[in-house]
Coordinates of C-alpha atoms and ligand atoms in Angstrom, one line a residue:
M21 CA 9.5 -11.8 -11.7
S22 CA 8.3 -10.2 -8.4
L23 CA 11.7 -11.4 -6.1
M24 CA 10.0 -11.3 -2.6
T25 CA 6.8 -14.8 -1.8
W26 CA 4.7 -14.0 1.5
T27 CA 4.2 -16.8 2.3
V28 CA 3.1 -18.4 6.1
E29 CA 5.4 -21.3 5.8
Q30 CA 8.8 -19.6 5.1
H31 CA 6.9 -15.9 6.9
G32 CA 4.2 -16.7 9.6
T33 CA 4.4 -15.4 12.6
N34 CA 1.2 -15.4 14.0
V35 CA 1.0 -12.2 15.0
S36 CA -1.3 -10.0 11.8
F37 CA 0.1 -6.8 12.2
A38 CA 3.3 -8.3 11.8
D39 CA 2.5 -10.5 8.7
N40 CA 0.5 -7.9 6.8
E41 CA 3.1 -5.3 7.6
H42 CA 5.7 -7.4 6.1
Q43 CA 3.5 -8.2 3.2
Q44 CA 3.4 -4.6 3.1
V45 CA 7.5 -4.3 3.1
F46 CA 7.4 -7.3 0.2
Q47 CA 5.7 -5.5 -1.7
N48 CA 7.2 -2.1 -1.1
L49 CA 10.8 -4.1 -2.8
N50 CA 8.9 -6.0 -5.2
I51 CA 8.2 -2.7 -7.1
L52 CA 11.5 -0.9 -6.6
Y53 CA 12.6 -4.6 -7.6
D54 CA 10.8 -4.5 -11.1
I55 CA 11.5 -1.1 -11.5
R56 CA 15.1 -1.8 -11.8
I57 CA 14.8 -4.3 -14.1
A58 CA 12.5 -1.7 -16.0
G59 CA 15.3 0.7 -16.7
A60 CA 14.6 3.0 -14.3
G61 CA 16.1 5.9 -13.7
N62 CA 17.6 7.4 -10.8
P63 CA 14.9 9.8 -9.5
E64 CA 12.6 7.1 -10.1
I65 CA 14.8 4.3 -8.4
V66 CA 14.8 7.1 -5.2
A67 CA 12.0 8.3 -4.6
Q68 CA 10.2 4.2 -4.8
L69 CA 13.9 3.9 -2.3
K70 CA 12.9 6.1 0.1
V71 CA 9.6 4.6 0.8
L72 CA 10.1 1.2 1.4
L73 CA 12.5 2.7 4.0
D74 CA 9.5 4.7 5.7
I75 CA 7.5 1.4 5.0
V76 CA 10.3 0.0 6.4
A77 CA 10.4 2.4 9.6
A78 CA 7.7 2.3 10.4
H79 CA 7.4 -1.4 10.8
F80 CA 10.3 -2.1 12.3
A81 CA 9.2 1.3 14.5
H82 CA 5.9 -1.0 15.4
E83 CA 7.2 -4.2 16.7
E84 CA 10.1 -2.0 19.2
Q85 CA 6.3 -0.9 20.4
E86 CA 4.8 -3.6 20.0
M87 CA 8.3 -5.6 21.9
L88 CA 8.3 -2.7 24.4
A89 CA 5.3 -3.3 25.9
K90 CA 4.3 -7.1 26.6
N91 CA 8.3 -6.2 28.4
F92 CA 9.7 -8.9 25.6
T93 CA 13.0 -9.8 26.4
G94 CA 14.4 -10.6 23.2
Y95 CA 13.9 -6.5 22.8
E96 CA 17.4 -6.1 22.9
R97 CA 19.2 -7.5 20.1
H98 CA 16.0 -7.7 17.9
K99 CA 16.4 -3.5 18.2
I100 CA 20.1 -3.8 17.3
E101 CA 19.4 -5.6 14.6
H102 CA 17.0 -3.2 13.2
D103 CA 18.8 -0.1 13.3
E104 CA 22.2 -2.6 11.8
L105 CA 20.0 -3.1 8.0
L106 CA 19.0 1.3 9.4
D107 CA 21.9 2.2 8.8
T108 CA 23.1 0.4 5.9
C109 CA 20.4 1.2 4.1
T110 CA 20.2 4.4 5.2
A111 CA 23.5 4.8 3.7
M112 CA 23.3 3.0 0.3
Q113 CA 20.7 6.0 -0.4
I114 CA 22.5 8.3 0.6
K115 CA 25.5 7.3 -1.8
I116 CA 22.6 6.7 -4.7
E117 CA 20.8 9.7 -4.6
E118 CA 24.3 10.9 -5.3
G119 CA 24.8 8.9 -8.0
E120 CA 27.6 7.2 -6.4
L121 CA 25.9 3.8 -6.2
E122 CA 24.0 1.7 -9.3
L123 CA 21.2 -0.8 -7.3
T124 CA 22.4 -4.5 -8.0
E125 CA 20.6 -6.8 -7.3
R126 CA 23.3 -7.6 -4.9
I127 CA 21.4 -5.0 -2.9
C128 CA 18.3 -7.0 -4.0
Q129 CA 19.2 -10.1 -2.9
L130 CA 20.6 -8.9 0.3
I131 CA 17.9 -7.4 1.6
K132 CA 15.4 -9.5 0.6
T133 CA 18.1 -12.4 1.7
W134 CA 18.4 -10.2 4.9
F135 CA 13.8 -10.4 5.7
D136 CA 13.7 -14.2 4.9
S137 CA 16.9 -14.9 8.1
H138 CA 15.7 -11.9 10.3
I139 CA 11.4 -13.1 10.0
P140 CA 12.3 -16.1 10.7
E141 CA 14.7 -15.6 13.3
Y142 CA 13.9 -13.4 15.4
D143 CA 10.4 -11.8 14.1
R144 CA 9.2 -15.6 15.2
A145 CA 10.4 -15.4 18.0
Y146 CA 8.6 -12.7 19.7
S147 CA 4.8 -14.6 19.0
Q148 CA 4.1 -15.5 22.4
A149 CA 5.5 -12.6 23.9
L150 CA 2.9 -10.5 22.0
N151 CA 1.0 -13.1 21.6
T152 CA -0.1 -12.9 25.8
N153 CA -3.3 -10.3 27.1
Ligands
FE2_7 FE1 9.7 -7.9 11.1
FE2_8 FE1 12.2 -7.5 13.3

């Protein structure tokens, strides 16, 4: 069972790099979710969590670079949202690595909910700006 399924209705931004990268993020969140369900040990969880967070960080950096290049007015607020998620996830990652925290269903759902709300609310908002030459 996948945690997240990308659909154009729910997640489409009309910006192709963003849609591609969002699908990559979802795929890697699904892998993390599935290995957890299958009973993966801590080293495997930690390794996949790192893969996921690297992809998320690269995606955020890409969006930020494109927003800046187009002088998008929503950049500052958008970047704060990105930084907050990365800070939260990095703190969780350290605790999981140290064996102080377990990757739970609730944590996976929190990440899913964040993307389900961020993409329509924040990412769709840059669509017009990023599609303007
Ligand atoms: Fe995004
Ligand atoms: Fe974003």
